[in-house]
Amino acid sequence: MELDIREKIKEEIARQKEMIAKSAANMSRVPDHLKAYQEKAFELMQKELRALEDLAERSNI
């Protein structure tokens, strides 16, 4: 069971890293009137990724 949780956390970290990379690449195509919202969403995704990475580190994953 613990192994399943570790694998799920690893998979989620990989998924979020990929999503952040795609979002960063698309940021230049976001219209100016939506850029502030997109930047905030990007910051939230990065914060969530850091939290997952911290959890993984504390759990020795």
Backbone as CSV, one residue per row, in Angstrom:
resi,resn,N_x,N_y,N_z,CA_x,CA_y,CA_z,C_x,C_y,C_z
1,MET,0.827,-1.199,0.000,0.000,0.000,0.000,0.866,1.257,0.000
2,GLU,1.873,1.281,0.856,2.753,2.446,0.915,3.456,2.657,-0.420
3,LEU,3.773,1.554,-1.106,4.414,1.638,-2.407,3.485,2.292,-3.425
4,ASP,2.192,1.961,-3.359,1.211,2.562,-4.256,1.153,4.070,-4.061
5,ILE,1.168,4.513,-2.824,1.108,5.943,-2.526,2.345,6.639,-3.065
6,ARG,3.500,6.030,-2.864,4.748,6.613,-3.369,4.720,6.737,-4.887
7,GLU,4.247,5.694,-5.553,4.171,5.720,-7.014,3.196,6.796,-7.493
8,LYS,2.070,6.921,-6.811,1.091,7.940,-7.195,1.665,9.343,-7.022
9,ILE,2.415,9.559,-5.956,3.030,10.867,-5.736,4.070,11.139,-6.815
10,LYS,4.883,10.138,-7.143,5.884,10.297,-8.207,5.216,10.616,-9.539
11,GLU,4.142,9.903,-9.849,3.414,10.136,-11.098,2.813,11.536,-11.127
12,GLU,2.272,11.977,-10.006,1.671,13.310,-9.940,2.737,14.389,-10.099
13,ILE,3.900,14.191,-9.502,4.995,15.150,-9.654,5.403,15.235,-11.121
14,ALA,5.549,14.100,-11.777,5.921,14.080,-13.196,4.851,14.760,-14.043
15,ARG,3.586,14.486,-13.745,2.476,15.088,-14.502,2.464,16.597,-14.344
16,GLN,2.660,17.055,-13.116,2.635,18.493,-12.877,3.830,19.197,-13.507
17,LYS,4.996,18.556,-13.482,6.171,19.146,-14.137,5.921,19.315,-15.626
18,GLU,5.309,18.306,-16.237,4.990,18.373,-17.663,3.972,19.485,-17.938
19,MET,2.967,19.578,-17.088,1.938,20.599,-17.249,2.526,22.005,-17.096
20,ILE,3.435,22.183,-16.146,4.076,23.476,-15.927,4.942,23.839,-17.123
21,ALA,5.668,22.873,-17.660,6.507,23.131,-18.834,5.652,23.564,-20.025
22,LYS,4.534,22.887,-20.236,3.634,23.255,-21.332,3.034,24.642,-21.104
23,SER,2.657,24.929,-19.874,2.075,26.236,-19.559,3.088,27.349,-19.787
24,ALA,4.329,27.116,-19.398,5.376,28.118,-19.597,5.588,28.369,-21.085
25,ALA,5.557,27.314,-21.878,5.738,27.451,-23.321,4.571,28.206,-23.957
26,ASN,3.380,28.041,-23.423,2.190,28.687,-23.989,1.956,30.098,-23.465
27,MET,2.701,30.502,-22.454,2.463,31.796,-21.814,2.559,32.960,-22.809
28,SER,3.437,32.861,-23.774,3.604,33.960,-24.732,2.399,34.105,-25.658
29,ARG,1.593,33.061,-25.771,0.426,33.113,-26.652,-0.849,33.547,-25.938
30,VAL,-0.766,33.761,-24.644,-1.945,34.163,-23.872,-2.224,35.644,-24.145
31,PRO,-3.468,35.989,-24.459,-3.810,37.395,-24.686,-3.535,38.235,-23.433
32,ASP,-3.189,39.489,-23.653,-2.819,40.372,-22.543,-3.904,40.465,-21.474
33,HIS,-5.166,40.490,-21.883,-6.238,40.647,-20.899,-6.415,39.402,-20.016
34,LEU,-5.825,38.287,-20.400,-5.911,37.060,-19.600,-4.596,36.707,-18.913
35,LYS,-3.544,37.434,-19.219,-2.208,37.093,-18.733,-2.115,37.063,-17.208
36,ALA,-2.745,38.008,-16.534,-2.673,38.054,-15.069,-3.272,36.785,-14.456
37,TYR,-4.386,36.329,-15.011,-5.025,35.111,-14.505,-4.155,33.885,-14.786
38,GLN,-3.574,33.852,-15.978,-2.727,32.723,-16.348,-1.470,32.677,-15.478
39,GLU,-0.899,33.842,-15.194,0.289,33.898,-14.344,-0.037,33.428,-12.927
40,LYS,-1.201,33.807,-12.421,-1.612,33.369,-11.084,-1.807,31.850,-11.059
41,ALA,-2.445,31.311,-12.081,-2.635,29.862,-12.168,-1.281,29.156,-12.245
42,PHE,-0.348,29.739,-12.982,0.996,29.177,-13.116,1.702,29.160,-11.760
43,GLU,1.578,30.248,-11.013,2.178,30.321,-9.672,1.571,29.262,-8.744
44,LEU,0.264,29.083,-8.823,-0.405,28.078,-7.988,0.050,26.662,-8.342
45,MET,0.224,26.396,-9.639,0.707,25.076,-10.055,2.116,24.831,-9.528
46,GLN,2.963,25.858,-9.577,4.327,25.719,-9.075,4.328,25.491,-7.564
47,LYS,3.460,26.196,-6.863,3.369,26.037,-5.409,2.908,24.620,-5.052
48,GLU,1.932,24.109,-5.783,1.438,22.755,-5.540,2.533,21.723,-5.824
49,LEU,3.303,21.955,-6.881,4.405,21.049,-7.201,5.451,21.058,-6.090
50,ARG,5.802,22.236,-5.591,6.772,22.317,-4.493,6.266,21.571,-3.260
51,ALA,4.977,21.683,-2.975,4.402,20.986,-1.822,4.490,19.471,-2.007
52,LEU,4.206,18.996,-3.207,4.308,17.560,-3.476,5.753,17.088,-3.375
53,GLU,6.676,17.892,-3.891,8.092,17.527,-3.815,8.567,17.503,-2.365
54,ASP,8.090,18.447,-1.565,8.431,18.449,-0.135,7.880,17.199,0.549
55,LEU,6.643,16.840,0.222,6.036,15.631,0.774,6.850,14.399,0.384
56,ALA,7.250,14.345,-0.866,8.043,13.209,-1.340,9.380,13.145,-0.618
57,GLU,9.986,14.300,-0.409,11.278,14.345,0.278,11.142,13.895,1.733
58,ARG,10.110,14.382,2.400,9.885,13.997,3.797,9.546,12.517,3.936
59,SER,8.933,11.961,2.907,8.542,10.550,2.937,9.620,9.649,2.345
60,ASN,10.748,10.251,1.982,11.863,9.505,1.370,11.444,8.777,0.104
61,ILE,10.739,9.481,-0.740,10.268,8.883,-1.999,11.298,9.156,-3.067
